Coordinates of C-alpha atoms in Angstrom, one line a residue:
X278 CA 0.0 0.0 0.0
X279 CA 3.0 2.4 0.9
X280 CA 4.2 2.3 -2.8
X281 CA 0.6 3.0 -4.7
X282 CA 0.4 5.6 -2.2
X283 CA 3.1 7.5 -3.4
X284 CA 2.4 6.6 -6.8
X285 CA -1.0 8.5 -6.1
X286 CA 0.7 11.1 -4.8
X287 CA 2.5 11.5 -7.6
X288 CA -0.1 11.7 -9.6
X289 CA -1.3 14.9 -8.6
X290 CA 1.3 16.9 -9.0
X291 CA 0.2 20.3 -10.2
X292 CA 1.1 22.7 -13.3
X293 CA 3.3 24.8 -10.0
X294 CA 4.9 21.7 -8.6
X295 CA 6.2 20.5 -11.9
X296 CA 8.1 24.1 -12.6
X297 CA 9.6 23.4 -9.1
X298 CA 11.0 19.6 -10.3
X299 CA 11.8 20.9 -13.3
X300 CA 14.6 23.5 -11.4
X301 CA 15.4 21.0 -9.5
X302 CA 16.6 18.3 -11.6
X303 CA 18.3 20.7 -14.0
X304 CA 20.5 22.3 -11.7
X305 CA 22.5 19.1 -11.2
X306 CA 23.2 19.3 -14.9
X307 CA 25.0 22.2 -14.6
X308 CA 28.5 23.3 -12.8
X309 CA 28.0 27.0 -13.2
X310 CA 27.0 29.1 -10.7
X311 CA 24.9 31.6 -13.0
X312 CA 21.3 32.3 -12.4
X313 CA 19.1 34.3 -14.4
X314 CA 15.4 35.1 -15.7
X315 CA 14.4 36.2 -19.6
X316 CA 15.0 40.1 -19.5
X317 CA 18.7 39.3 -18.1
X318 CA 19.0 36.5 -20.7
X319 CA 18.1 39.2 -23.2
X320 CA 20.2 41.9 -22.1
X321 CA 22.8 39.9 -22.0
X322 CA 22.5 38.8 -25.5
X323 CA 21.9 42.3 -26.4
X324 CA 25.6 43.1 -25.3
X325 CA 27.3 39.4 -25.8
X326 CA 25.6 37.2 -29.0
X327 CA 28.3 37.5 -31.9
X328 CA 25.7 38.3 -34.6
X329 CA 24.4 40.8 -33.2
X330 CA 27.4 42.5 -32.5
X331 CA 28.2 41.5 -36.4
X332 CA 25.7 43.5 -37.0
X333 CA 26.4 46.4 -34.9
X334 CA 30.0 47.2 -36.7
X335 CA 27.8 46.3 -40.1
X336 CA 25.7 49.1 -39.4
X337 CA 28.7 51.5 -38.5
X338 CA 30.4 50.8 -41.6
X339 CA 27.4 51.5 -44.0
X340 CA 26.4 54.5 -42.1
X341 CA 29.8 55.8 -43.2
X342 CA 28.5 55.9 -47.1
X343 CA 26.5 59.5 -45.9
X344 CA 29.4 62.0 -45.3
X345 CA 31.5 60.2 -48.3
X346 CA 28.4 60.8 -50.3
X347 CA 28.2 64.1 -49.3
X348 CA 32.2 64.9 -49.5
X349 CA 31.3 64.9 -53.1
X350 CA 29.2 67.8 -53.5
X351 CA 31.2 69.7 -51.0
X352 CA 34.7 72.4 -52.4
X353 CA 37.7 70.5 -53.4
X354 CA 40.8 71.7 -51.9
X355 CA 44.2 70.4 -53.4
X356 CA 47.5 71.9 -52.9
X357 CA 50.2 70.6 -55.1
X358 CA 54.3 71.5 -54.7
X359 CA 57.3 70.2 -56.8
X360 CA 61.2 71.3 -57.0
X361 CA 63.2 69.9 -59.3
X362 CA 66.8 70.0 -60.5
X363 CA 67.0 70.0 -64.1
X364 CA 70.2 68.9 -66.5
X365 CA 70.3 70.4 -70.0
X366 CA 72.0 69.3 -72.2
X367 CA 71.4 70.8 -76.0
X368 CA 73.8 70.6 -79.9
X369 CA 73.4 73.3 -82.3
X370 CA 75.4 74.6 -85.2
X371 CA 77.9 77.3 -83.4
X372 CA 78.6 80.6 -86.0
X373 CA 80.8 78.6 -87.7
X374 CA 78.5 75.7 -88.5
X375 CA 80.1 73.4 -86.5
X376 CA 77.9 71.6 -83.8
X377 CA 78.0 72.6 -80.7
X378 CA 77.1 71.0 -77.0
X379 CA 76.2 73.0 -74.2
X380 CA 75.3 71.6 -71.3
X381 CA 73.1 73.6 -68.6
X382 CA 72.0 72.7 -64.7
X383 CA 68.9 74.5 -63.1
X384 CA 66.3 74.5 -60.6
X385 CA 63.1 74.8 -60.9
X386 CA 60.1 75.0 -58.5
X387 CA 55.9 74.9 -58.6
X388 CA 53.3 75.9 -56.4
X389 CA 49.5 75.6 -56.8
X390 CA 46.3 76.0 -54.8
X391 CA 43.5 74.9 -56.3
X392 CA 39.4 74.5 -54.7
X393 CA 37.1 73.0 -57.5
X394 CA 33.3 73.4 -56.3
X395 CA 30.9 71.3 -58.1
X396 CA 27.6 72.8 -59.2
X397 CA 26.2 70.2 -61.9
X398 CA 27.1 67.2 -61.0
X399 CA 23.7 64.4 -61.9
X400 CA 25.8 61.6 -60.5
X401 CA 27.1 62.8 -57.3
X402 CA 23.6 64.6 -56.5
X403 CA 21.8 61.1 -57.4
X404 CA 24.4 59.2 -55.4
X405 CA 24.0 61.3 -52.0
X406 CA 20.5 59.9 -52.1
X407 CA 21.4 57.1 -52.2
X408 CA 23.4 57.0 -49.5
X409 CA 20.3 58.4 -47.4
X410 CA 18.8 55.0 -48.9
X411 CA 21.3 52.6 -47.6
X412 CA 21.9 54.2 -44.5
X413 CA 18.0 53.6 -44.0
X414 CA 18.1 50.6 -44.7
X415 CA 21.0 49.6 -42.5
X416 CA 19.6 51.4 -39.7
X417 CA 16.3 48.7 -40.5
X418 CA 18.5 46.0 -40.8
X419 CA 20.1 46.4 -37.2
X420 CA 16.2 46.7 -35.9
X421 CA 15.5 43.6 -37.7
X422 CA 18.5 41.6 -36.2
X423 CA 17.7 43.3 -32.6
X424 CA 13.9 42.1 -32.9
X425 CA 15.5 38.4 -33.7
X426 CA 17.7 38.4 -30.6
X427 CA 14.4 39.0 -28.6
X428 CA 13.1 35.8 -30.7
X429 CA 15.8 34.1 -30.8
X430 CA 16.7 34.6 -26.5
X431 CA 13.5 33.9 -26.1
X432 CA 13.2 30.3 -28.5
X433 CA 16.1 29.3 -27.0
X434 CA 15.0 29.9 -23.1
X435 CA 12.0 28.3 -23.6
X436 CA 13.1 25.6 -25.1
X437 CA 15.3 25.1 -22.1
X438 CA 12.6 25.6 -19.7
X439 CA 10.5 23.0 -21.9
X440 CA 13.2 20.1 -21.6
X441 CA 13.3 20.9 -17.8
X442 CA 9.7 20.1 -17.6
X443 CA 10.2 17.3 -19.9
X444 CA 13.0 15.6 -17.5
X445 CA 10.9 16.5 -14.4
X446 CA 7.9 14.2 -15.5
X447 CA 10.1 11.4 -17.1
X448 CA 11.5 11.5 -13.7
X449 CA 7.9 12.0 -12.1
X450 CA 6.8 9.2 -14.3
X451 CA 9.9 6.8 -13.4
X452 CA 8.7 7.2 -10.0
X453 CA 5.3 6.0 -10.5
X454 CA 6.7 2.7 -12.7
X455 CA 9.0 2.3 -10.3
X456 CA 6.2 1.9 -7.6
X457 CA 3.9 0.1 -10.1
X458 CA 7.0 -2.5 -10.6
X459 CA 7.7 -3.5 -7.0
X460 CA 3.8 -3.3 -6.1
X461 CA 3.4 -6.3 -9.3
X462 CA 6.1 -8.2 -7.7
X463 CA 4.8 -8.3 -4.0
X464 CA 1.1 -9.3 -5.8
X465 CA 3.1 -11.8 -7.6
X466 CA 4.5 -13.1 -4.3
X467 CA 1.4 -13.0 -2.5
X468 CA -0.3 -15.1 -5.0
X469 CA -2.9 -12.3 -6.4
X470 CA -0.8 -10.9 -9.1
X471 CA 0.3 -13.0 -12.6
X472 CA 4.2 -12.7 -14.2
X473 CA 2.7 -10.6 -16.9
X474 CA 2.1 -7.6 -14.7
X475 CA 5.8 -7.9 -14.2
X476 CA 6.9 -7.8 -17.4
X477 CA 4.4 -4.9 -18.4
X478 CA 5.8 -2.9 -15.7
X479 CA 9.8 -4.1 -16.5
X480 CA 8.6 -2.7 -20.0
X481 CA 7.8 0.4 -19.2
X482 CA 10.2 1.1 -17.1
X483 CA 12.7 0.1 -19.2
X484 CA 11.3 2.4 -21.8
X485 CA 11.0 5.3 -19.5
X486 CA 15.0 4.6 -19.1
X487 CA 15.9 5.3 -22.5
X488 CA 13.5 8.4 -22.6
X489 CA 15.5 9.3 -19.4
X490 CA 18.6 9.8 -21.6
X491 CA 17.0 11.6 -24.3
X492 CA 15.7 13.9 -22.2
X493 CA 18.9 14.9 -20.3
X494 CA 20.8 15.1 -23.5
X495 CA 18.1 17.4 -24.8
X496 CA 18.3 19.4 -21.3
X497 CA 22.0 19.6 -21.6
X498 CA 22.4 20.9 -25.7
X499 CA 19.0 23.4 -25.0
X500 CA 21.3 24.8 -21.8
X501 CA 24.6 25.0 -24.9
X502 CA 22.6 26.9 -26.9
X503 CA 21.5 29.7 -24.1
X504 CA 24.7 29.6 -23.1
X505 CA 26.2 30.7 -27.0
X506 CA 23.3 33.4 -26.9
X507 CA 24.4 35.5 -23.8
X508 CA 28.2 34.1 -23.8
X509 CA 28.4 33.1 -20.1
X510 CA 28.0 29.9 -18.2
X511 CA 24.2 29.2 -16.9
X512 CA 22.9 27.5 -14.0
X513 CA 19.9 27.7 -12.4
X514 CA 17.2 29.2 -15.1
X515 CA 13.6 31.5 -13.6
X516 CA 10.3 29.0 -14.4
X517 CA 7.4 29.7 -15.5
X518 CA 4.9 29.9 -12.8
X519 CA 1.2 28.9 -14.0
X520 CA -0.3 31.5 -11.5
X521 CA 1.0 34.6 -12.9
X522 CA 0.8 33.4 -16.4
X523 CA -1.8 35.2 -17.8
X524 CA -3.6 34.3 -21.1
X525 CA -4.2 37.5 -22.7
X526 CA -5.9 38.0 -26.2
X527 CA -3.6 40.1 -28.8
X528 CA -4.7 43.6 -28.3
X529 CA -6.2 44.8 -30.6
X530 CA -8.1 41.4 -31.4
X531 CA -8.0 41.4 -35.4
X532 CA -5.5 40.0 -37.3
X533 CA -5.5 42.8 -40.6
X534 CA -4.7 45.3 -37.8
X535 CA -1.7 43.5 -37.2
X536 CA -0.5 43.0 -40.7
X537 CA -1.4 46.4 -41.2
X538 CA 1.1 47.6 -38.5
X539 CA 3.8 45.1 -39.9
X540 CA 3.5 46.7 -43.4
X541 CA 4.2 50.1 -41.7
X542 CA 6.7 49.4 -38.9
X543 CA 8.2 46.0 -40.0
X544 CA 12.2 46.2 -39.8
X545 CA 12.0 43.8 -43.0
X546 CA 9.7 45.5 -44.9
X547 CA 11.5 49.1 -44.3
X548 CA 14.7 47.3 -45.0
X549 CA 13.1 46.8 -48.7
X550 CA 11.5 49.5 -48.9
X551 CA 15.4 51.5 -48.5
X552 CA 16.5 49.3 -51.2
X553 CA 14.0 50.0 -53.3
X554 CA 14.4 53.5 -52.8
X555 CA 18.1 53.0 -52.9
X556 CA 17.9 50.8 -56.5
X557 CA 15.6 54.4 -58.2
X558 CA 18.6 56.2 -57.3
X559 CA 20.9 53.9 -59.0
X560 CA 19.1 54.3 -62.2
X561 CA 19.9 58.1 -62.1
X562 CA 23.1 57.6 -61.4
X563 CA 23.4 55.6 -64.5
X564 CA 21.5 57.9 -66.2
X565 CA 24.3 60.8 -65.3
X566 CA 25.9 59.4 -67.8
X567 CA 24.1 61.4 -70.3
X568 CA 24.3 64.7 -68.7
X569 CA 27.5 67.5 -68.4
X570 CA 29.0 68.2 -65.5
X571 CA 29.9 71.8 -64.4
X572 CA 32.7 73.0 -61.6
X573 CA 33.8 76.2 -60.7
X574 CA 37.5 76.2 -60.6
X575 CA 39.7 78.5 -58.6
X576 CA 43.7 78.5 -58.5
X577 CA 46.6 80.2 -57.2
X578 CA 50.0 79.5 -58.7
X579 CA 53.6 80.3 -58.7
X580 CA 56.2 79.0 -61.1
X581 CA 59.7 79.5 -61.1
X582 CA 61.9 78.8 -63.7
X583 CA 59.7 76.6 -65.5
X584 CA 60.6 76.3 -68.5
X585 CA 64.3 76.5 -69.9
X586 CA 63.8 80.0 -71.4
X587 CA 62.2 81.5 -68.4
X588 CA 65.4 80.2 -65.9
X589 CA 65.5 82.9 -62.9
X590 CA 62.3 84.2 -63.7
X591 CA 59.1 83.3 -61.8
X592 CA 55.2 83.8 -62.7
X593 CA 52.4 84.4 -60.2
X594 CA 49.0 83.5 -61.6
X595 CA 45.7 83.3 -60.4
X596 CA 42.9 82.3 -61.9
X597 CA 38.9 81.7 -61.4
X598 CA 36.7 80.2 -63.7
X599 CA 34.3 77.0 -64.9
X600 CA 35.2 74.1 -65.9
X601 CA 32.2 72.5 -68.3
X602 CA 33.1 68.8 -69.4
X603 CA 30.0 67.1 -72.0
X604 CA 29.8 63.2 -72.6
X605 CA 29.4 62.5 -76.2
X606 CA 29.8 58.8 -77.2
X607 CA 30.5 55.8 -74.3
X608 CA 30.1 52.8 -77.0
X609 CA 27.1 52.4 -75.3
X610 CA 27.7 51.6 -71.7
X611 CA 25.9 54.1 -70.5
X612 CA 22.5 52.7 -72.1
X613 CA 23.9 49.5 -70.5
X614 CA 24.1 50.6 -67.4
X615 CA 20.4 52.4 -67.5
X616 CA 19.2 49.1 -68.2
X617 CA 21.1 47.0 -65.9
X618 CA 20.2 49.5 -62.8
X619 CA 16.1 49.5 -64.0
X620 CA 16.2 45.9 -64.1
X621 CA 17.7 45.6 -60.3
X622 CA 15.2 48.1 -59.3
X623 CA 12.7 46.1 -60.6
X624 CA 14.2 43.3 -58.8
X625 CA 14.1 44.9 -55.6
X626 CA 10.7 45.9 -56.5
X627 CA 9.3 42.3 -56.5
X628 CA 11.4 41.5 -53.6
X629 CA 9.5 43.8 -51.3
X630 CA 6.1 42.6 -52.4
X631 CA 7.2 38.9 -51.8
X632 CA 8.2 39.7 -48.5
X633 CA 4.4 41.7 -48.1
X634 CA 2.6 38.6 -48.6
X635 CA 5.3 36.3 -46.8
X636 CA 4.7 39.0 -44.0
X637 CA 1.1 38.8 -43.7
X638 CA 1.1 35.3 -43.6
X639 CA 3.9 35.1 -40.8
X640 CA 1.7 37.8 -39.2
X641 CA -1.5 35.3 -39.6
X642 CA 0.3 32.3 -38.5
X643 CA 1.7 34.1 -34.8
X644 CA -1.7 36.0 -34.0
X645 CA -3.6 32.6 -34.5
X646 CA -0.6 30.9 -32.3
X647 CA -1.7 33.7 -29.2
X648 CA -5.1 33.6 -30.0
X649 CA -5.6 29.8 -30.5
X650 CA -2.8 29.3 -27.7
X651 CA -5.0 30.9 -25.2
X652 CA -7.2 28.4 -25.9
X653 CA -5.4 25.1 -26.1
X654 CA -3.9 26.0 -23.1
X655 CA -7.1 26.8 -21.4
X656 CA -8.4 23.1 -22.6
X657 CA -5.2 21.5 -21.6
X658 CA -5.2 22.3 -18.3
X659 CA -8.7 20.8 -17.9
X660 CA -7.2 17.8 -20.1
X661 CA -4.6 17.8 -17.4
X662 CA -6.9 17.6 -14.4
X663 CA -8.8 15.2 -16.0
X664 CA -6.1 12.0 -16.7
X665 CA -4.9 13.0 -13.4
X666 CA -8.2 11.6 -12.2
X667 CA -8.7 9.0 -14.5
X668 CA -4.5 7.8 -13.2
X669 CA -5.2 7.6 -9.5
X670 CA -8.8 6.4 -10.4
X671 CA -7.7 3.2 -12.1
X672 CA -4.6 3.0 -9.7
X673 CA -7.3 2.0 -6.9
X674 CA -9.1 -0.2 -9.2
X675 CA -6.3 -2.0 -10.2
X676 CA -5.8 -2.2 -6.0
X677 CA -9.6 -3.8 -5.7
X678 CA -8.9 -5.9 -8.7
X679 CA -10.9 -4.6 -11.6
X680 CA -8.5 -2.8 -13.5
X681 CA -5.4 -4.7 -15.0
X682 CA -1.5 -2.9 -14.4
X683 CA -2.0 -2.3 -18.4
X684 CA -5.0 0.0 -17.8
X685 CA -3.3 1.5 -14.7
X686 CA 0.1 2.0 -17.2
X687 CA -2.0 3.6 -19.8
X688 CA -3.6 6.2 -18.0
X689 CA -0.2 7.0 -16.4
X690 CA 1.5 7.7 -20.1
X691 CA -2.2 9.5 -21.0
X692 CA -1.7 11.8 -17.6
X693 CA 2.0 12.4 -18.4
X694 CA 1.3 13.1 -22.2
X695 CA -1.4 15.5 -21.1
X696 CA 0.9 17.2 -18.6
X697 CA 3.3 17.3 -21.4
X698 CA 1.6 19.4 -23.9
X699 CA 0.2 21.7 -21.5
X700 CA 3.9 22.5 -21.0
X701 CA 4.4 23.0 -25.1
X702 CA 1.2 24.7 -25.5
X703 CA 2.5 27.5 -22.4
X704 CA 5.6 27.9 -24.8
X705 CA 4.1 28.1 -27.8
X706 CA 2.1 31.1 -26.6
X707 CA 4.7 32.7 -25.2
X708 CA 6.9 32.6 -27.8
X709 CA 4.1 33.4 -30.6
X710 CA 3.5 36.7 -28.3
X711 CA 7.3 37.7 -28.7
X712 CA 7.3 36.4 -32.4
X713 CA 4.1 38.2 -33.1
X714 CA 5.6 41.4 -31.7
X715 CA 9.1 41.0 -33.7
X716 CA 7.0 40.8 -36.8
X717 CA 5.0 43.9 -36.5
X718 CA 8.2 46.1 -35.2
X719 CA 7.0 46.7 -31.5
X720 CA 9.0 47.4 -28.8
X721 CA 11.8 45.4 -28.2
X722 CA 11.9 44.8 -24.3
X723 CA 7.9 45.4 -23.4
X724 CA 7.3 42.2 -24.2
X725 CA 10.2 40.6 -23.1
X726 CA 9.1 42.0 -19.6
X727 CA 5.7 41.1 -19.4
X728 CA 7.1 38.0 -20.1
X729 CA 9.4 38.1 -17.7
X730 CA 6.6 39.3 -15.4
X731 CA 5.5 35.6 -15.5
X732 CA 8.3 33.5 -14.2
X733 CA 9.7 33.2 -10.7
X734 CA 13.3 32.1 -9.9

């Protein structure tokens, strides 16, 4: 009786007790001595994942294309110097006829200042909106990667947390077998039990062995990957507590408002949107091909004995003026490059409305995950309650003798199957919340903290 006692007792372990076996056999699994909940996990990240950080120096570099961009359209300033020391040698008739060699050694020296000031230039204009472009988009590209880490912290803590509560009713579940398998053996003995309730219960424990190992190996590479995420060692991990989860509807409660808001604010879709903005620009600049340039020039100069007839003399110049250059004939590239650059912007073009309708059905997919999730969850934890009563209920009647250690077997796998996707289904709506969120471009840590909100150490 003492063993289908505990057995019972096991049984009823609650959505709260489970979070508190699942910290407790995952601690041993780890040598650290680390703690932390999902916004430290995040921040973390935020200052320690590699791509991320990728990212970050990504971003620095492209948002250096502005001010070269705009260098271009800005005064030129060149000063140029040179000295030289020149050996003449020149043969000429003398005034007899006879040729002559003289030879001759001087110096000779330049100085220039020159500021050139572009006023027409198609290409440079054209290419300093660009830049405007890709710094856009690399600004939307570094919100993109920062909504991922939120996604992507949050998969992998979750997933973590899930193992956990997979180990903790293996081991929940071994318990009970175990109980099951010593209770079939002292029936056996005392004549009211047969050899095959042994064996059924050998099987299943057996089995439950094997799933043992799974699980811990699972437990152990889901703790790796957190670990990679915010680059230091992990122990002990915050649980989700069932009482302060709260199953909240997506507010506001229609999905088209949500794609909506992605189309407007989605770090993807502004990302295209840049390069499509960026790939017009680069059919101007090919364009410029077409079209003069004009400068306005301005020099100061001084020469001294330039030239071989002007030895110890020296010239002071300056000069202001504008410089007009015209394109007549490129063998065609420029036409080339007009209709390379139209057909990359219509490239891009397509691009973004791919990513549109991939969008709103991502969109779709994680508001139905909340909104479905609340449910599922809801009906699971009734689901839940109920093979927990059907478990102990055929554990007495296989004590009186009208239930068989199969039937009392089965509704043990059906309670811990149960139990197990309650735990999934918790997940899934949590992460759908932080996926939907991500999608739409909303704010990175609000979610991450209600979240948060919901766990307990």
């Amino acid at each position: 009786m003492k063993s289908v006692f505990s057995a019972t007792k096991l049984g009823r372990i609650s959505g709260r007790r489970f979070a508190l076996i699942a910290s407790l056999a995952y601690a041993p699994l780890c040598t650290s001595a680390w703690s932390l909940d999902l916004s430290q996990a995040y921040q973390a990240a935020m200052s320690q994942d590699a791509s991320i950080l990728a990212t970050r120096a990504a971003t620095d570099a492209r948002l250096e294309r502005l001010p070269q961009a705009r260098s271009q359209l800005l005064p030129n300033i060149a000063l140029s110097a040179s000295r030289n020391n020149n050996s003449l040698e020149s043969i000429g008739p003398d005034f007899a006829g006879r040729a002559s060699v003289s030879n001759r050694n001087y110096n000779s020296s330049s100085l220039a200042l020159t500021i050139r000031q572009p006023l027409f230039r198609k290409f440079q204009f054209a290419d300093y909106k660009q830049a405007k472009a890709q710094v856009n988009d690399a600004n939307a590209i570094l919100d993109r990667e920062l909504q991922n880490v939120a996604v992507r912290v949050s998969g992998a803590y979750f997933e973590a947390l899930l193992t956990a509560e997979q180990l903790a009713l293996v081991l929940s579940q071994k318990k009970a077998y175990t109980s099951q398998f010593e209770a079939a053996k002292k029936r056996f003995a005392a004549g009211a039990g047969t050899r095959t309730d042994i064996d059924e219960a050998q099987a299943a424990l057996d089995l439950n062995v094997a799933q043992e190992l799974e699980v811990r190996q699972n437990v152990d590479y889901t703790h790796r990957q957190l670990q990679v995420l915010v680059n230091q060692p992990v122990d002990n991990l915050a649980t989700l507590d069932p009482e302060k989860l709260q199953l909240l509807e997506p507010t506001p409660n229609r999905v088209q408002d949500w794609i909506d808001r992605a189309e407007d604010s989605s770090p993807e879709i502004r990302s295209l949107k840049a390069q499509v903005e960026s790939a017009g620009y680069e059919v101007e600049k090919a364009e410029a091909g077409h079209y003069p340039t004009l400068d306005a020039v301005a020099q100061i100069s001084r020469d001294a004995s330039s030239t071989v007839t002007s030895v110890n003399n020296s010239f002071n110049n300056n000069s202001i003026g504008l410089q007009l250059s015209i394109p007549i004939f490129s063998g065609g590239n420029v036409n080339s490059n007009v209709r390379q650059a139209l057909a990359e912007k219509a490239r891009a073009e397509q691009a973004l409305e791919a990513l549109r309708r991939d969008l709103g059905v991502r969109v779709h997919h994680e508001f139905r995950g909340v909104t479905e999730g609340v449910l599922r969850v809801k009906a699971l934890e009734q689901a839940v309650r109920s093979t927990e009563q059907v478990a102990m209920s055929n554990r007495r009647s296989y004590e009186a003798g009208s239930r068989t250690l199969i039937d009392t077997l089965n509704a043990e796998q059906q309670k811990v199957s149960a139990q197990r996707d309650l735990a999934q289904a918790r997940f899934v709506y949590l992460i759908s919340r932080v996926k939907l969120q991500a999608l739409t471009g909303g704010p990175k840590t609000e979610v991450i903290d209600e979240v948060n909100g919901w766990l307990k150490p």
